[in-house]
Amino acid sequence: MAVLNHTIASAHDKRAAALFLTEILGLSPPVLLGPFAAVQVSDDTTIDFIDTDGEISSQHYAFLVTEVEFDEIFARIRQRGQAYWSDPSRQDQGQINTWDDGRGVYFDDPNGHLLEIITRPYGSGGTAAQHPHPLVAPVVTTGDGGDPSPEPDPTDR
């Protein structure tokens, strides 16, 4: 199985972006590696921030955390007065979700990247969960003509 080693995230200030992430998630301080400020987010993976003067295209980074880590991170989010939402569309401000019978919350980093912490992987509760993830759907298959089968209508659930 391939394991993600690193990804690059644009920032207007790579040091500030890296420090924000390490402080909010409770991680080791970032290290400078060439043009990057690297944050070790797991044993195998770093997010490498790089400075840009241009417009930043928002990316989404989701972190699977324990229940204890969720409490600690969520406390830091609230202590900073950081806006947070239960959903990626940023509709339910000031709320967390309980999808897959876990907990999740979304918040922005200083560059507009959408960060998320979850205590259960997407779909891990399946349809038997008390609060199934809204994206729980059948596996994508190839239909006639080589095109993937159409996605199910989420309102059919």
C-alpha positions in Angstrom: 0.0 0.0 0.0 1.3 3.5 -0.9 1.5 5.9 2.0 1.3 9.7 1.5 4.7 11.1 2.3 4.1 14.8 1.9 1.9 17.4 0.3 2.6 21.1 -0.5 0.4 23.9 0.8 0.7 27.5 -0.4 0.8 30.2 2.2 1.4 34.0 2.3 3.7 33.3 5.3 4.9 29.7 5.5 6.3 30.1 9.0 3.0 31.5 10.4 0.9 28.9 8.6 3.1 26.0 9.9 3.1 27.4 13.4 -0.7 27.8 13.3 -1.1 24.1 12.3 1.3 22.8 14.9 -0.2 24.9 17.7 -3.8 24.1 16.9 -3.2 20.4 16.5 -0.7 20.1 19.3 2.2 18.9 17.1 6.0 19.3 17.2 7.3 22.6 15.9 7.8 22.9 12.1 11.2 22.6 10.6 12.6 24.5 7.6 13.5 22.3 4.7 14.7 24.2 1.7 11.9 26.6 0.7 9.4 24.8 2.9 8.2 24.9 6.5 7.4 21.3 7.1 4.9 20.1 9.7 5.0 16.4 10.7 1.3 15.4 10.8 1.9 11.7 11.2 4.8 9.2 11.3 4.9 9.1 7.5 3.4 12.4 6.4 4.3 16.1 6.3 2.5 19.2 5.1 5.1 21.4 3.5 4.1 25.1 3.5 5.7 27.3 0.8 5.4 31.0 0.4 3.5 32.5 -2.5 2.7 36.1 -3.4 -0.2 35.1 -5.6 -3.7 34.0 -4.9 -4.0 30.9 -2.8 -6.3 28.1 -4.0 -8.0 26.7 -0.9 -7.3 23.1 -0.1 -8.9 20.8 2.4 -7.0 18.8 4.9 -8.7 16.3 7.2 -7.1 14.9 10.3 -8.2 11.7 12.0 -7.8 12.2 15.8 -8.7 10.3 19.0 -11.6 11.5 21.1 -9.1 12.9 23.6 -7.2 14.8 20.9 -10.5 16.1 19.5 -11.3 17.6 22.9 -7.9 19.2 23.2 -7.9 20.6 19.6 -11.5 21.8 19.8 -10.6 23.6 23.1 -7.8 25.4 21.3 -10.0 26.4 18.4 -12.5 27.9 20.9 -9.8 29.6 23.0 -8.6 31.4 19.9 -12.1 32.5 19.0 -11.8 30.7 15.7 -14.9 30.3 13.6 -15.9 26.6 13.1 -18.6 24.7 11.3 -20.1 21.2 11.3 -20.0 21.0 7.6 -17.6 21.7 4.7 -20.0 24.2 3.1 -19.7 26.4 6.3 -23.4 26.5 6.8 -23.7 25.4 10.4 -21.4 27.8 12.2 -20.6 27.1 15.9 -21.7 23.5 15.5 -19.9 20.1 15.3 -21.1 17.0 13.6 -21.6 13.5 14.9 -21.3 11.7 11.6 -20.5 8.0 11.8 -21.3 8.3 15.5 -18.0 10.2 16.0 -17.3 13.9 16.1 -16.1 16.3 13.4 -15.5 20.0 12.9 -14.2 22.2 10.2 -12.2 25.5 10.5 -10.0 27.7 8.4 -6.3 28.2 8.6 -4.9 31.8 8.1 -4.6 31.2 4.3 -8.2 30.0 3.8 -7.4 26.3 3.7 -10.3 24.3 5.2 -9.1 22.1 8.0 -11.1 19.3 9.6 -10.7 17.0 12.6 -12.7 13.8 12.8 -12.8 11.0 15.3 -14.2 8.4 12.8 -13.2 7.9 9.1 -15.9 8.9 6.5 -18.4 6.1 6.1 -17.0 4.0 9.0 -20.3 3.9 10.7 -22.0 2.7 7.6 -25.8 3.0 7.3 -26.2 1.3 10.7 -24.7 4.3 12.5 -27.2 6.4 14.5 -25.8 9.4 12.6 -24.6 8.1 9.2 -22.2 10.3 7.3 -24.2 12.1 4.6 -21.8 10.9 1.9 -22.3 7.2 2.6 -23.0 5.8 -0.8 -22.5 2.6 -2.9 -19.1 1.9 -4.4 -18.4 3.5 -7.8 -18.5 1.0 -10.6 -18.0 1.1 -14.3 -21.2 1.1 -16.3 -21.8 0.7 -20.0 -19.5 2.8 -22.1 -16.7 2.9 -19.5 -18.3 5.8 -17.6 -18.7 5.5 -13.8 -22.2 4.8 -12.7 -24.2 7.9 -11.7 -23.9 8.9 -8.1 -27.0 8.2 -6.1 -29.3 11.1 -5.2 -28.4 12.0 -1.5 -32.0 13.0 -0.9 -33.1 9.4 -1.5 -31.8 8.4 2.0 
